[in-house]
Structure formats: structure tokens, C-alpha cells
Short mmCIF file of C-alpha atoms in Angstrom, two decimals:
data_model
loop_
_atom_site.label_atom_id
_atom_site.label_comp_id
_atom_site.label_asym_id
_atom_site.label_seq_id
_atom_site.Cartn_x
_atom_site.Cartn_y
_atom_site.Cartn_z
CA MET A 6 -92.26 -11.40 107.39
CA THR A 7 -91.53 -14.88 105.88
CA ALA A 8 -90.95 -15.98 102.26
CA PRO A 9 -93.22 -15.05 99.31
CA ALA A 10 -95.62 -12.31 100.30
CA GLU A 11 -99.14 -13.26 100.20
CA ALA A 12 -101.62 -10.57 99.36
CA VAL A 13 -104.62 -10.28 101.91
CA ILE A 14 -106.02 -7.21 100.52
CA THR A 15 -105.70 -6.56 96.67
CA VAL A 16 -107.02 -3.45 95.23
CA LYS A 17 -107.01 -2.67 91.58
CA ASP A 18 -108.39 0.56 90.13
CA LEU A 19 -110.74 1.22 92.98
CA VAL A 20 -113.02 3.98 92.07
CA LYS A 21 -115.79 5.52 94.40
CA LYS A 22 -118.04 8.55 93.10
CA PHE A 23 -120.50 10.32 94.96
CA GLY A 24 -122.45 12.06 92.02
CA SER A 25 -119.91 13.90 90.20
CA PHE A 26 -117.24 13.87 93.10
CA THR A 27 -114.52 11.28 92.70
CA ALA A 28 -113.57 10.29 96.31
CA ASN A 29 -111.30 7.35 95.21
CA ASP A 30 -109.66 7.93 91.89
CA HIS A 31 -108.16 4.53 90.66
CA LEU A 32 -106.49 3.35 93.81
CA SER A 33 -104.24 0.26 93.35
CA PHE A 34 -102.27 -1.44 96.15
CA GLU A 35 -101.78 -4.70 97.86
CA VAL A 36 -101.35 -5.43 101.56
CA TYR A 37 -99.51 -8.54 102.54
CA ARG A 38 -100.07 -11.11 105.30
CA GLY A 39 -98.47 -10.05 108.66
CA GLU A 40 -97.74 -6.60 107.51
CA ILE A 41 -98.35 -3.41 109.34
CA PHE A 42 -99.73 -1.13 106.72
CA GLY A 43 -100.17 2.60 107.15
CA PHE A 44 -102.88 4.36 105.21
CA LEU A 45 -102.22 8.36 105.48
CA GLY A 46 -103.68 11.20 103.97
CA ALA A 47 -104.91 14.66 104.94
CA ASN A 48 -108.52 15.22 106.04
CA GLY A 49 -110.67 14.91 102.91
CA ALA A 50 -108.06 12.97 100.85
CA GLY A 51 -110.43 9.95 100.58
CA LYS A 52 -109.23 7.63 103.35
CA THR A 53 -112.43 7.01 105.11
CA THR A 54 -114.14 6.32 101.89
CA ALA A 55 -111.58 3.71 100.98
CA ILE A 56 -111.45 2.16 104.46
CA ARG A 57 -115.29 1.86 104.55
CA ILE A 58 -115.18 0.03 101.15
CA LEU A 59 -112.33 -2.37 102.45
CA CYS A 60 -114.35 -3.14 105.64
CA GLY A 61 -117.48 -3.99 103.44
CA LEU A 62 -119.52 -0.99 104.51
CA SER A 63 -119.81 0.66 101.33
CA VAL A 64 -119.99 -0.47 97.70
CA PRO A 65 -117.28 0.71 95.29
CA THR A 66 -118.20 2.32 91.88
CA SER A 67 -115.79 0.20 89.88
CA GLY A 68 -112.53 -1.71 90.38
CA TYR A 69 -111.27 -5.13 91.68
CA ILE A 70 -111.05 -5.35 95.23
CA ARG A 71 -110.65 -8.43 97.54
CA VAL A 72 -110.26 -8.42 101.22
CA ALA A 73 -109.36 -11.65 103.16
CA GLY A 74 -110.19 -13.57 100.10
CA PHE A 75 -113.71 -12.09 99.55
CA ASP A 76 -115.02 -9.74 96.82
CA ALA A 77 -115.97 -6.25 97.96
CA PHE A 78 -118.96 -6.09 95.45
CA THR A 79 -120.47 -9.52 96.15
CA GLU A 80 -119.22 -10.56 99.48
CA ALA A 81 -119.25 -7.69 101.77
CA GLU A 82 -120.93 -9.62 104.63
CA LYS A 83 -118.09 -12.23 104.53
CA ILE A 84 -115.52 -9.52 104.64
CA LYS A 85 -117.24 -8.11 107.72
CA LYS A 86 -116.91 -11.48 109.50
CA HIS A 87 -113.26 -11.86 108.64
CA ILE A 88 -111.86 -8.55 109.74
CA GLY A 89 -111.50 -6.75 112.99
CA TYR A 90 -112.00 -3.05 113.32
CA MET A 91 -110.98 -0.57 116.18
CA SER A 92 -111.42 3.23 116.18
CA GLN A 93 -110.29 5.72 118.75
CA ARG A 94 -113.56 7.47 118.82
CA PHE A 95 -115.70 4.37 119.60
CA SER A 96 -114.68 0.99 120.46
CA LEU A 97 -116.02 -0.21 123.75
CA TYR A 98 -119.29 0.25 125.58
CA GLU A 99 -118.44 2.45 128.53
CA ASP A 100 -121.40 1.30 130.70
CA LEU A 101 -120.53 -2.37 130.17
CA THR A 102 -117.83 -4.11 132.29
CA VAL A 103 -114.54 -5.43 130.72
CA PHE A 104 -115.96 -8.95 130.56
CA GLU A 105 -119.36 -7.83 129.24
CA ASN A 106 -117.60 -6.06 126.38
CA ILE A 107 -115.56 -9.06 125.53
CA ARG A 108 -118.64 -11.36 125.61
CA LEU A 109 -120.76 -8.90 123.70
CA PHE A 110 -118.05 -8.66 120.82
CA GLY A 111 -117.29 -12.32 120.84
CA GLY A 112 -120.99 -13.01 120.68
CA ILE A 113 -121.55 -10.83 117.75
CA TYR A 114 -118.83 -12.50 115.77
CA GLY A 115 -120.49 -15.87 116.63
CA ILE A 116 -117.99 -17.47 118.98
CA SER A 117 -119.34 -20.09 121.16
CA ARG A 118 -120.09 -19.13 124.99
CA LYS A 119 -117.46 -21.67 126.17
CA ALA A 120 -114.92 -20.43 123.70
CA ILE A 121 -115.60 -16.74 124.76
CA ARG A 122 -115.03 -17.79 128.47
CA GLU A 123 -111.81 -19.55 127.65
CA ARG A 124 -110.37 -16.88 125.51
CA ALA A 125 -111.45 -14.08 127.66
CA GLU A 126 -109.56 -15.66 130.77
CA GLU A 127 -106.47 -15.94 128.41
CA LEU A 128 -106.91 -12.39 127.38
CA LEU A 129 -107.34 -10.78 130.79
CA GLU A 130 -104.27 -12.72 131.86
CA THR A 131 -102.08 -11.52 129.01
CA LEU A 132 -103.31 -7.96 129.57
CA GLN A 133 -102.88 -8.47 133.28
CA MET A 134 -106.34 -7.14 133.76
CA GLN A 135 -107.87 -9.98 135.72
CA ALA A 136 -108.54 -7.50 138.72
CA VAL A 137 -110.71 -5.36 136.61
CA ARG A 138 -112.73 -7.94 134.99
CA ASP A 139 -115.94 -6.61 136.36
CA THR A 140 -114.96 -3.05 136.28
CA LEU A 141 -116.93 -0.58 134.02
CA ILE A 142 -115.02 0.31 130.93
CA GLY A 143 -115.72 4.04 131.66
CA ARG A 144 -113.72 3.77 134.95
CA LEU A 145 -110.58 2.48 133.21
CA PRO A 146 -107.57 4.65 132.14
CA LEU A 147 -107.61 5.53 128.55
CA GLY A 148 -104.32 3.37 127.90
CA TRP A 149 -106.02 0.30 129.39
CA ARG A 150 -109.14 0.91 127.29
CA GLN A 151 -106.97 1.03 124.00
CA LYS A 152 -105.29 -2.07 124.73
CA LEU A 153 -108.47 -3.86 125.53
CA ALA A 154 -110.08 -2.36 122.46
CA PHE A 155 -107.38 -3.77 120.21
CA SER A 156 -107.59 -7.29 121.95
CA VAL A 157 -111.40 -7.27 121.46
CA ALA A 158 -110.94 -6.29 117.79
CA VAL A 159 -108.80 -9.38 117.24
CA PHE A 160 -110.72 -11.41 119.64
CA HIS A 161 -112.32 -13.44 116.71
CA ARG A 162 -108.92 -14.01 115.25
CA PRO A 163 -109.52 -11.99 111.99
CA GLY A 164 -106.84 -12.20 109.38
CA ILE A 165 -106.78 -8.47 109.09
CA VAL A 166 -107.54 -5.71 111.70
CA PHE A 167 -108.24 -2.15 110.75
CA LEU A 168 -107.25 0.48 113.10
CA ASP A 169 -108.70 3.94 112.44
CA GLU A 170 -106.64 6.40 114.39
CA PRO A 171 -106.17 4.13 117.31
CA THR A 172 -103.78 5.92 119.76
CA GLY A 173 -104.81 9.44 120.56
CA GLY A 174 -103.61 11.13 123.87
CA VAL A 175 -101.96 8.36 125.81
CA ASP A 176 -98.72 8.56 127.58
CA PRO A 177 -95.61 7.43 125.66
CA ILE A 178 -95.10 4.25 127.77
CA THR A 179 -98.68 3.16 127.13
CA ARG A 180 -98.24 4.08 123.51
CA LYS A 181 -95.21 2.02 123.19
CA GLN A 182 -96.86 -0.88 124.71
CA PHE A 183 -99.77 -0.58 122.33
CA TRP A 184 -97.44 -0.57 119.41
CA GLU A 185 -95.74 -3.60 120.90
CA MET A 186 -99.15 -5.47 120.95
CA ILE A 187 -99.62 -4.44 117.25
CA HIS A 188 -96.28 -5.71 116.44
CA ALA A 189 -97.01 -9.01 118.32
CA SER A 190 -100.15 -9.51 116.29
CA ALA A 191 -98.32 -8.87 113.09
CA ALA A 192 -95.71 -11.33 114.05
CA ASP A 193 -98.51 -13.84 114.64
CA GLY A 194 -99.59 -13.39 111.11
CA ILE A 195 -102.53 -10.75 111.63
CA THR A 196 -102.30 -8.10 108.97
CA VAL A 197 -102.65 -4.66 110.47
CA PHE A 198 -104.13 -1.79 108.42
CA VAL A 199 -103.74 1.50 110.38
CA THR A 200 -104.66 5.17 109.77
CA THR A 201 -103.18 7.88 111.76
CA HIS A 202 -102.66 11.66 111.80
CA TYR A 203 -99.32 11.34 113.62
CA MET A 204 -96.44 10.95 111.36
CA ASP A 205 -94.20 9.46 114.13
CA GLU A 206 -96.66 6.61 114.20
CA ALA A 207 -96.44 6.01 110.50
CA GLU A 208 -92.76 5.31 111.31
CA TYR A 209 -93.87 2.12 113.06
CA CYS A 210 -95.38 0.80 109.83
CA ASP A 211 -93.67 -1.78 107.48
CA ARG A 212 -95.12 0.20 104.46
CA ILE A 213 -97.07 3.24 104.19
CA SER A 214 -99.31 4.76 101.51
CA ILE A 215 -100.02 8.52 101.31
CA MET A 216 -103.26 9.73 99.61
CA ALA A 217 -104.03 13.24 98.43
CA GLU A 218 -107.25 14.24 96.41
CA GLY A 219 -108.52 10.79 96.04
CA ARG A 220 -105.23 9.17 94.72
CA ILE A 221 -102.31 7.33 96.20
CA ILE A 222 -99.44 9.58 95.60
CA ALA A 223 -96.66 7.41 97.46
CA LEU A 224 -96.53 3.95 98.66
CA ASP A 225 -93.27 2.27 100.05
CA THR A 226 -91.46 1.64 103.23
CA PRO A 227 -90.82 4.60 105.33
CA ALA A 228 -87.09 4.34 104.83
CA ALA A 229 -87.52 4.35 101.14
CA LEU A 230 -89.91 7.26 101.20
CA LYS A 231 -87.78 9.25 103.17
CA LYS A 232 -84.86 8.60 100.70
CA GLN A 233 -87.04 9.16 97.75
CA TYR A 234 -88.22 12.60 98.94
CA HIS A 235 -84.84 13.51 100.55
CA ALA A 236 -86.62 13.96 103.79
CA SER A 237 -85.62 13.24 107.49
CA SER A 238 -89.00 12.08 108.63
CA ILE A 239 -92.22 10.97 107.41
CA ASN A 240 -93.84 14.25 108.55
CA GLU A 241 -91.76 15.99 105.96
CA VAL A 242 -92.59 13.60 103.23
CA PHE A 243 -96.25 13.91 104.07
CA THR A 244 -96.20 17.62 104.04
CA ARG A 245 -94.39 17.92 100.77
CA ILE A 246 -97.11 15.53 99.15
CA ALA A 247 -100.16 17.03 100.71
CA ARG A 248 -99.01 20.53 99.88
CA ASN A 249 -98.28 19.78 96.26
CA ALA A 250 -101.62 18.05 95.86
CA MET B 30 -91.63 41.15 138.14
CA GLU B 31 -92.53 42.91 135.08
CA ASP B 32 -91.75 40.27 132.39
CA ILE B 33 -93.89 37.63 133.94
CA SER B 34 -97.30 36.98 132.42
CA ILE B 35 -98.44 33.71 134.09
CA GLN B 36 -97.43 32.84 137.63
CA ILE B 37 -98.51 29.59 139.21
CA CYS B 38 -97.49 29.12 142.94
CA GLY B 39 -98.26 25.66 144.35
CA ILE B 40 -101.63 24.99 142.58
CA GLY B 41 -103.30 21.92 143.64
CA LYS B 42 -106.71 20.40 142.76
CA SER B 43 -108.49 17.25 143.80
CA TRP B 44 -111.77 15.68 142.76
CA GLY B 45 -112.81 13.54 145.79
CA LYS B 46 -109.85 11.00 146.16
CA VAL B 47 -108.39 11.75 142.72
CA ARG B 48 -105.63 14.15 142.81
CA ALA B 49 -105.82 16.15 139.44
CA LEU B 50 -103.04 18.51 140.30
CA HIS B 51 -100.28 18.48 142.86
CA ASP B 52 -98.19 21.65 143.95
CA ILE B 53 -97.83 23.11 140.31
CA ARG B 54 -95.28 25.81 140.01
CA LEU B 55 -94.59 27.63 136.77
CA GLU B 56 -93.46 31.12 135.62
CA ILE B 57 -94.39 31.94 132.02
CA GLY B 58 -92.90 35.06 130.51
CA LYS B 59 -94.68 37.81 128.51
CA GLY B 60 -94.78 36.74 124.75
CA GLU B 61 -93.68 33.28 125.48
CA LEU B 62 -95.03 30.28 123.58
CA PHE B 63 -95.23 27.86 126.41
CA GLY B 64 -96.14 24.09 125.96
CA LEU B 65 -97.67 21.88 128.46
CA ILE B 66 -96.97 18.35 127.35
CA GLY B 67 -98.40 15.32 128.81
CA PRO B 68 -100.97 12.49 128.18
CA ASP B 69 -104.70 12.47 128.55
CA GLY B 70 -105.48 12.70 132.42
CA ALA B 71 -102.15 14.45 133.21
CA GLY B 72 -104.10 17.47 134.47
CA LYS B 73 -103.44 19.76 131.55
CA THR B 74 -107.27 20.77 131.18
CA THR B 75 -107.68 21.27 134.99
CA LEU B 76 -104.63 23.56 134.99
CA ILE B 77 -105.79 25.59 131.98
CA ARG B 78 -109.28 25.94 133.34
CA ILE B 79 -107.95 27.22 136.68
CA LEU B 80 -105.92 29.93 134.80
CA ALA B 81 -108.96 30.86 132.66
CA SER B 82 -110.88 31.51 136.01
CA LEU B 83 -113.37 28.69 135.17
CA LEU B 84 -112.50 26.50 137.97
CA LEU B 85 -111.31 27.34 141.52
CA PRO B 86 -107.98 25.97 142.65
CA GLY B 87 -107.97 23.53 145.52
CA SER B 88 -104.68 25.07 146.95
CA GLY B 89 -102.13 27.63 145.92
CA THR B 90 -102.59 30.76 143.80
CA ALA B 91 -102.04 31.89 140.38
CA SER B 92 -101.96 35.17 138.48
CA VAL B 93 -102.22 36.10 134.87
CA GLU B 94 -100.68 39.58 133.92
CA GLY B 95 -100.79 40.43 137.68
CA TYR B 96 -104.50 39.51 138.24
CA ASP B 97 -105.36 36.79 140.66
CA VAL B 98 -107.30 34.02 138.97
CA VAL B 99 -109.82 33.92 141.94
CA LYS B 100 -110.29 37.29 143.09
CA ASP B 101 -109.92 39.18 139.78
CA TYR B 102 -111.72 36.71 137.71
CA ARG B 103 -113.61 39.31 135.61
CA LYS B 104 -110.37 40.92 134.65
CA ILE B 105 -108.94 37.54 133.86
CA ARG B 106 -111.76 36.95 131.35
CA ASP B 107 -111.24 40.33 129.67
CA ILE B 108 -107.41 39.76 129.10
CA THR B 109 -107.17 36.07 128.45
CA ALA B 110 -108.82 33.98 125.54
CA TYR B 111 -109.56 30.35 126.30
CA MET B 112 -109.93 27.81 123.65
CA PRO B 113 -111.22 24.51 125.08
CA GLY B 114 -110.15 21.15 123.71
CA ARG B 115 -113.65 20.35 122.43
CA PHE B 116 -114.94 22.46 119.52
CA SER B 117 -117.07 24.92 121.43
CA LEU B 118 -118.48 27.46 118.72
CA TYR B 119 -121.98 27.36 117.66
CA GLN B 120 -122.25 24.77 115.06
CA ASP B 121 -125.50 26.05 113.51
CA LEU B 122 -124.13 29.70 113.34
CA THR B 123 -122.17 30.58 110.09
CA VAL B 124 -118.47 31.56 110.41
CA ALA B 125 -119.27 35.16 110.14
CA GLU B 126 -122.00 34.89 112.75
CA ASN B 127 -119.82 33.03 115.26
CA LEU B 128 -117.15 35.83 114.97
CA SER B 129 -119.64 38.64 115.37
CA PHE B 130 -121.35 36.81 118.35
CA PHE B 131 -117.97 36.52 120.08
CA ALA B 132 -117.01 40.11 119.26
CA THR B 133 -120.23 41.40 120.58
CA ILE B 134 -119.93 39.40 123.76
CA PHE B 135 -116.59 41.14 124.40
CA GLY B 136 -118.05 44.55 123.60
CA THR B 137 -116.14 44.93 120.28
CA THR B 138 -116.82 44.61 116.60
CA LEU B 139 -115.26 42.40 113.81
CA LYS B 140 -114.36 45.69 112.08
CA GLU B 141 -112.50 47.14 115.01
CA ASN B 142 -110.21 44.14 115.50
CA TYR B 143 -110.09 42.64 112.18
CA HIS B 144 -106.22 43.41 112.08
CA LEU B 145 -105.81 40.78 114.70
CA ILE B 146 -107.34 37.86 112.88
CA ARG B 147 -106.62 38.98 109.29
CA ASP B 148 -103.86 36.51 108.59
CA ILE B 149 -106.07 33.53 109.78
CA TYR B 150 -109.39 34.86 108.58
CA VAL B 151 -108.53 35.23 105.02
CA GLN B 152 -108.17 31.52 104.80
CA LEU B 153 -111.92 31.31 106.10
CA GLU B 154 -113.34 34.14 104.30
CA ALA B 155 -114.55 31.86 101.33
CA PHE B 156 -116.58 29.93 103.71
CA SER B 157 -118.03 32.89 105.78
CA ASN B 158 -121.60 31.69 105.05
CA ARG B 159 -121.09 28.11 105.93
CA PRO B 160 -122.35 26.83 109.35
CA ALA B 161 -119.40 26.13 111.69
CA GLY B 162 -120.52 22.62 112.11
CA LYS B 163 -119.82 21.90 108.47
CA LEU B 164 -116.19 23.06 108.33
CA SER B 165 -113.23 20.63 108.32
CA GLY B 166 -111.23 20.01 111.41
CA GLY B 167 -108.52 22.21 110.42
CA MET B 168 -110.96 24.95 109.57
CA LYS B 169 -112.69 24.60 112.71
CA GLN B 170 -109.55 25.29 114.69
CA LYS B 171 -108.73 28.49 112.56
CA LEU B 172 -112.24 29.75 113.26
CA ALA B 173 -111.98 29.04 116.92
CA LEU B 174 -108.66 30.83 117.07
CA CYS B 175 -110.18 33.92 115.16
CA CYS B 176 -113.07 33.91 117.96
CA ALA B 177 -110.61 33.64 120.64
CA LEU B 178 -108.53 36.55 119.31
CA ILE B 179 -111.28 38.85 118.60
CA HIS B 180 -111.15 40.75 121.84
CA GLN B 181 -107.48 41.28 121.63
CA PRO B 182 -106.46 39.13 124.52
CA GLN B 183 -102.98 39.38 126.05
CA VAL B 184 -102.89 35.77 126.94
CA LEU B 185 -104.05 32.87 124.95
CA LEU B 186 -104.85 29.49 126.81
CA LEU B 187 -105.18 26.85 124.17
CA ASP B 188 -106.19 23.23 125.40
CA GLU B 189 -104.95 20.56 122.88
CA PRO B 190 -105.83 22.74 119.83
CA THR B 191 -104.32 20.14 117.46
CA THR B 192 -105.91 17.01 118.60
CA GLY B 193 -107.40 15.00 115.66
CA VAL B 194 -106.38 17.58 113.14
CA ASP B 195 -104.34 16.38 110.16
CA ALA B 196 -100.59 16.94 109.77
CA ILE B 197 -100.87 19.83 107.41
CA SER B 198 -103.46 21.76 109.39
CA ARG B 199 -101.44 21.14 112.59
CA ALA B 200 -98.27 22.67 110.88
CA GLU B 201 -100.35 25.57 109.75
CA PHE B 202 -101.67 26.02 113.28
CA TRP B 203 -98.30 26.25 114.75
CA GLU B 204 -97.14 28.76 112.20
CA MET B 205 -100.11 30.91 113.29
CA LEU B 206 -99.11 30.65 116.96
CA ARG B 207 -95.62 31.67 116.01
CA ARG B 208 -96.96 34.82 114.27
CA LEU B 209 -99.23 35.58 117.23
CA LYS B 210 -96.15 35.46 119.46
CA THR B 211 -94.46 38.15 117.53
CA GLN B 212 -97.33 40.53 118.33
CA GLY B 213 -96.48 39.98 122.20
CA ILE B 214 -99.22 37.76 123.10
CA THR B 215 -98.40 35.09 125.66
CA ILE B 216 -99.54 31.68 124.57
CA LEU B 217 -99.99 28.59 126.87
CA VAL B 218 -100.78 25.63 124.70
CA SER B 219 -101.20 21.98 125.86
CA THR B 220 -100.65 18.89 123.68
CA ALA B 221 -100.36 15.09 124.17
CA TYR B 222 -97.96 14.91 121.28
CA MET B 223 -94.23 14.88 122.16
CA ASP B 224 -93.36 15.88 118.63
CA GLU B 225 -95.00 19.38 119.09
CA ALA B 226 -92.76 20.08 121.96
CA ALA B 227 -90.04 21.27 119.73
CA LEU B 228 -92.28 24.01 118.43
CA CYS B 229 -92.60 25.79 121.68
CA ASP B 230 -90.04 28.32 123.43
CA ARG B 231 -90.33 26.44 126.78
CA ILE B 232 -92.08 23.36 127.71
CA ALA B 233 -93.20 21.57 130.92
CA LEU B 234 -93.68 17.89 130.90
CA ILE B 235 -96.74 16.94 133.10
CA GLN B 236 -97.88 13.61 134.11
CA GLU B 237 -100.37 12.37 136.96
CA GLY B 238 -100.93 16.12 137.98
CA SER B 239 -97.22 16.92 138.61
CA ILE B 240 -94.76 18.66 136.61
CA LEU B 241 -91.80 16.33 135.78
CA LYS B 242 -89.52 18.91 134.31
CA THR B 243 -89.55 22.46 132.90
CA ASP B 244 -87.01 23.56 130.22
CA ILE B 245 -86.37 24.75 126.73
CA PRO B 246 -87.13 21.79 124.48
CA SER B 247 -83.55 21.42 123.06
CA ALA B 248 -82.18 21.16 126.55
CA ILE B 249 -84.22 18.19 127.91
CA PRO B 250 -82.67 15.45 125.84
CA GLY B 251 -79.15 16.66 127.00
CA ASP B 252 -80.01 15.54 130.55
CA TYR B 253 -80.72 12.07 129.62
CA PRO B 254 -79.18 9.85 132.23
CA ARG B 255 -77.57 7.12 129.92
CA ARG B 256 -76.37 6.62 126.31
CA LEU B 257 -79.08 5.71 124.16
CA TYR B 258 -79.00 3.49 121.10
CA ALA B 259 -81.13 2.69 118.05
CA ILE B 260 -81.14 -0.85 116.78
CA SER B 261 -82.79 -2.66 113.87
CA ALA B 262 -82.81 -6.14 112.57
CA LYS B 263 -84.75 -8.33 110.29
CA GLN B 264 -87.28 -9.59 112.80
CA MET B 265 -88.16 -6.48 114.87
CA TYR B 266 -90.64 -7.87 117.12
CA ARG B 267 -88.37 -10.86 118.10
CA LEU B 268 -85.47 -8.47 118.55
CA LEU B 269 -87.55 -6.41 120.97
CA LYS B 270 -88.57 -9.37 123.10
CA ASP B 271 -84.93 -10.81 123.02
CA LEU B 272 -83.59 -7.31 124.11
CA GLN B 273 -86.08 -6.99 126.84
CA GLN B 274 -84.77 -10.41 128.28
CA MET B 275 -81.23 -9.55 128.31
CA PRO B 276 -79.80 -8.61 131.71
CA ALA B 277 -77.42 -6.05 130.23
CA VAL B 278 -80.27 -3.98 128.74
CA PHE B 279 -81.78 -1.37 131.12
CA THR B 280 -84.74 -0.56 128.93
CA ALA B 281 -85.88 -1.33 125.24
CA TYR B 282 -88.82 -0.09 123.41
CA LEU B 283 -90.13 0.54 119.89
CA SER B 284 -89.33 3.77 118.17
CA GLY B 285 -90.52 4.04 114.71
CA GLN B 286 -88.47 1.84 112.52
CA HIS B 287 -85.95 1.07 115.47
CA ILE B 288 -85.92 -0.12 118.80
CA HIS B 289 -84.44 2.24 121.36
CA PHE B 290 -82.39 0.73 124.24
CA SER B 291 -79.93 1.68 126.95
CA LEU B 292 -77.52 -0.41 128.93
CA ASN B 293 -77.03 -1.17 132.67
CA PRO B 294 -73.97 0.70 134.02
CA ASP B 295 -71.86 -2.51 134.09
CA PHE B 296 -72.28 -2.92 130.34
CA PRO B 297 -70.80 0.34 128.78
CA GLU B 298 -70.53 -0.81 125.04
CA PRO B 299 -73.26 -2.13 122.79
CA GLY B 300 -70.88 -4.32 120.70
CA LEU B 301 -71.54 -7.30 123.07
CA ILE B 302 -75.34 -7.01 122.57
CA ALA B 303 -74.81 -7.37 118.82
CA MET B 304 -72.75 -10.39 119.25
CA LEU B 305 -75.35 -12.07 121.57
CA LEU B 306 -78.04 -11.29 119.25
CA GLU B 307 -76.22 -12.59 116.20
CA LYS B 308 -75.66 -15.88 118.00
CA SER B 309 -79.26 -16.20 118.70
CA GLY B 310 -79.92 -15.88 114.94
CA HIS B 311 -80.75 -12.42 114.34
CA GLU B 312 -79.67 -10.85 110.93
CA GLY B 313 -79.01 -7.62 109.62
CA ILE B 314 -78.31 -6.00 112.95
CA GLN B 315 -77.56 -2.36 112.91
CA ILE B 316 -76.86 -0.39 116.10
CA ARG B 317 -75.99 3.34 116.38
CA GLU B 318 -76.02 5.82 119.27
CA VAL B 319 -78.83 8.29 119.08
CA VAL B 320 -79.76 11.72 120.67
CA PRO B 321 -82.69 11.02 123.00
CA GLY B 322 -85.97 12.76 121.94
CA ILE B 323 -88.52 14.39 124.17
CA GLU B 324 -90.33 11.12 124.18
CA ASP B 325 -87.27 9.12 125.51
CA SER B 326 -86.78 11.82 128.13
CA PHE B 327 -90.49 11.51 129.11
CA ILE B 328 -90.32 7.86 129.44
CA ALA B 329 -87.22 8.08 131.60
CA LEU B 330 -88.93 10.74 133.91
CA MET B 331 -92.07 8.58 134.18
CA LYS B 332 -89.91 5.69 135.36
CA GLY B 333 -88.80 8.14 138.28
CA GLU B 334 -85.40 8.78 136.91
CA SER B 335 -83.88 12.09 137.23
CA VAL B 336 -83.42 13.69 133.80
#
């Protein structure tokens, strides 16, 4: 990261209620340009609710939330255009080919046909996937799909990309390569906002926040959190926080 | 041999041209908590389904508690419990209904075998009238384990029971497995997550249908072929790229907050690396030797090195 940190996500006192249930209870944090930010919490801690708001898919009850320069209350549509999103559960259409998927997502984000073609060739070359350009996604190994899904999520060159549990089940070499791609994007200035259940992945992040019962309990660099909680791993930090919640 | 619970002799299985399993050989002792560690597509599910008598092996033989998985399939189904990777209980039946359903299928009752599942079921009892589909991920896993245990199996076959479950529920799940082990149940559990390897008595690393190595988890890093170092500096991504370009560096990859790297045999000391990196403008370089983890060993094995 270079000189003064510029906030690309600003959240102040974010509250989201469903009836009498408070899913997000006064969340406040900032995420900086080019940062890899890990967003952790046990099932039911309120992560998904918060992410949906940050992606412009859900309206907060109260608070001040700006994402990529836009207001979460009034400019949700603009937020959607300026972010990328990838989830492990669904990211690409299995019955479309590699190129068709790229063209579809490029089109959805309003990129011109010519630009799509150019960028697609570039992308396929970087991923060394020219040979499978016209292969159905469903026929590709999981690791390839994940790399491609990430590339498609940043194809429209968003300032922020949200990765929702991105790396289940791939072999360690593929997983390392995937995190290398994430680091490369961050080095290019794309902010990466990532959720995961796997605490060893949390260690790849520049900073992480840990949620429990709708609140952020801890937020710092992995090294600082381990020091603060006298723990040898983020897993230990997480377990202590989630069990005390 | 009396103390062998699961014996696998040269099991192979192909789907058309795709070789899912190749010459798998394993012996798992009675009461052992054995981990099958490998990525998606490694063949874990195929192997477990063969042991559960749900799939015929293409070649080789396997036995569970002395019973052949092909010939004695009825017996196999009595003495084993199989928990598939996908949640396979009835989503529209309640917690209690699912349990009594599985108990009935195996000719027993919840009452008769309650002692087997008590520890786990107490955590579910408050939700006994909730449809299984409305439980959280961790709760579903607990219920599935209860349903698997209700007929007092001698062998538990668990296919990725912790995938997609949060860290706390996963820790609890492993604690449950350790407790079951004390009752003498043999447990074969598969996982794609290397960090769970340490929780098993013994593990087999599996990749592309073949077993790379079998050992106790603490022994595997000891056989790592080179010295391994962890390095960090201010600009981590640039550091990674620079390391990967250096002729002296054998391998370099991200590992949490550090980069793990090892050196080619002609370069025994990492001091030179630090000097070179400093010269090319890196700041805050820190290098220390580290004990390789299961993941490091797995990577070396995948690259065809003998570990």
C-alpha cells in the first residue's frame, strides 16, 4: 500500500433490523484502496446481511455507508456497477463456454463488444486458458473455474471486489495460485473484500474484522490480533471471540 | 489380523476414460480416527462410497470389519454408517422425525440407542420440532451425525463433514469425533482442508486418485526434502514475483502473512537472498526457517518430490 490510505468503503453506525431482530448493530469500519480485507464471523453473526448492504442489494435501517464513492441509501444501483462479486456457490454458468461467460458478464456491465473481445483475449492469455476458450465451464476443473470466476468478477475493472467464500475444496497449489491472483489485483489497486470460514485464509488478508452477534468485536492486522489475544493463529483468536459472544 | 477395521487392497475405479482411483492400498485400525486429505476431485468420495458398498470397485478388493464390500454388502450396511458430503436428511421432517425415521430403518428405536447420541443430541433437543431444512449448517451436521450413529455402527464413513461449516462448529464436530473414538468406533473422515489433518490419528494424502503418502500427521513434515523459510517484506506481492524469478530459489509461494520458499541445493544459505532483495529495493525483509506444514508437504508431493 502506498502513502495516505484512501477509504473506498466507509461504514459508520450501520444498523440493519429485521422486525425486532438486529442483524447489524452499529457497525463502523473503513476499508482502504488496494487492501485485502477479511470479513469473518460464525454462521448467523450478521456477515451476509452486511455484505448485501455493501453490495447495494439491501437497504440499511440507519447509518452512513459509502461504497466506491456512492451512498448505500440513495445510490445502490451505482454501487452495483462499480463493484465486482464472486461467490463459491455460484459464479459462472456451467452450460456456457468460457468465452460465452466472459461475454455475458462483460455485456451485463455495459462493456462494448470490441472491448470485451480484446480484454477476453488478454485474460485468456494471462490465465493460459486459450485452449479451453470454447469449452463448457462444467467441464473445467474446479481450480480453473475459480480463477476464471475471479477474473470475470474484475473484468469490468471495478474498484472493489467482494469474494464470498471463494476457495472451497481446491488443491493447495491451485489455492496458492488463486491467492496470488488476489494479491496481484490488490497490488493493482483493486480493493478485495473477502469472507471465509477458513482461518488459515484469513492470514492472507492485510486486515481482518471478526463479527459476533451483529457487532464487530475485533478489527486489525492478523499479526496485531494474534498479539492482542495472545494466540498463535487466527483460528485461536476467532474461537475465543465467537465462544465468548 | 484382528486389529484391522478397514482393509483396502489395490482398489481402482474409472469412469470411462477418467481414472477416479488407482491402486489404493490402506489399512485402518480398529478405533482409529483416519483422515483422507485431498482436494475436490481427488477420489475421496469414490473411495468412501466403495467402502460403504454403494459403488462397485473397478478392480481390487476391500473389507470392513472382515466383510467384503461387494459380497457382504448387506452386512456392510449394518455395521457402517455413511454420512455423505451433501446434507442428505429429509429437510421437511423435523429433527425428531428424522432420527426416528433412521432408527426405524435400521430396526431400532431412539430410546434403545439414545446413549450413543446423547452428548450430541442434547445440543439439538431444543430444536427437536424444527424441520431439518431450517437448521444452521453446524446443527445440520450434528443431526446428520446423530442419524448416522443411531444404529450403533462399528465404522463411521464421513465424507467432508465440515465443508462450508463455520470454524466454531467445525471445532465442535472434531471434538465429537474424538469422543466417539473413545467408544471404539473406527472413523474414516475426508476433508479438503489441510489444517484438519492434525486432528486425525493418521492421514493419507490423496490426489488425482492416488495416495501420495500415509503417516501420522506429525511425521509428514519431518520428511520434507529441503529447508523451508518464511519471508516477509513491505511489498509482499512484488517480493513473491522477485523470489519466483531468482535462480537460487527452488519454490516460493504465499502462506498466510508470509511467503514460504526453499532454495536450490547449490544455495545452502538464505542470507544471500536477503542481500539481493535489499539491493532491488525491498524494505523490512525478515527471514526465518520454519517447520513445514501438511500443506507444504502436500505441495512438494504434488510436484512429484519424494517426501
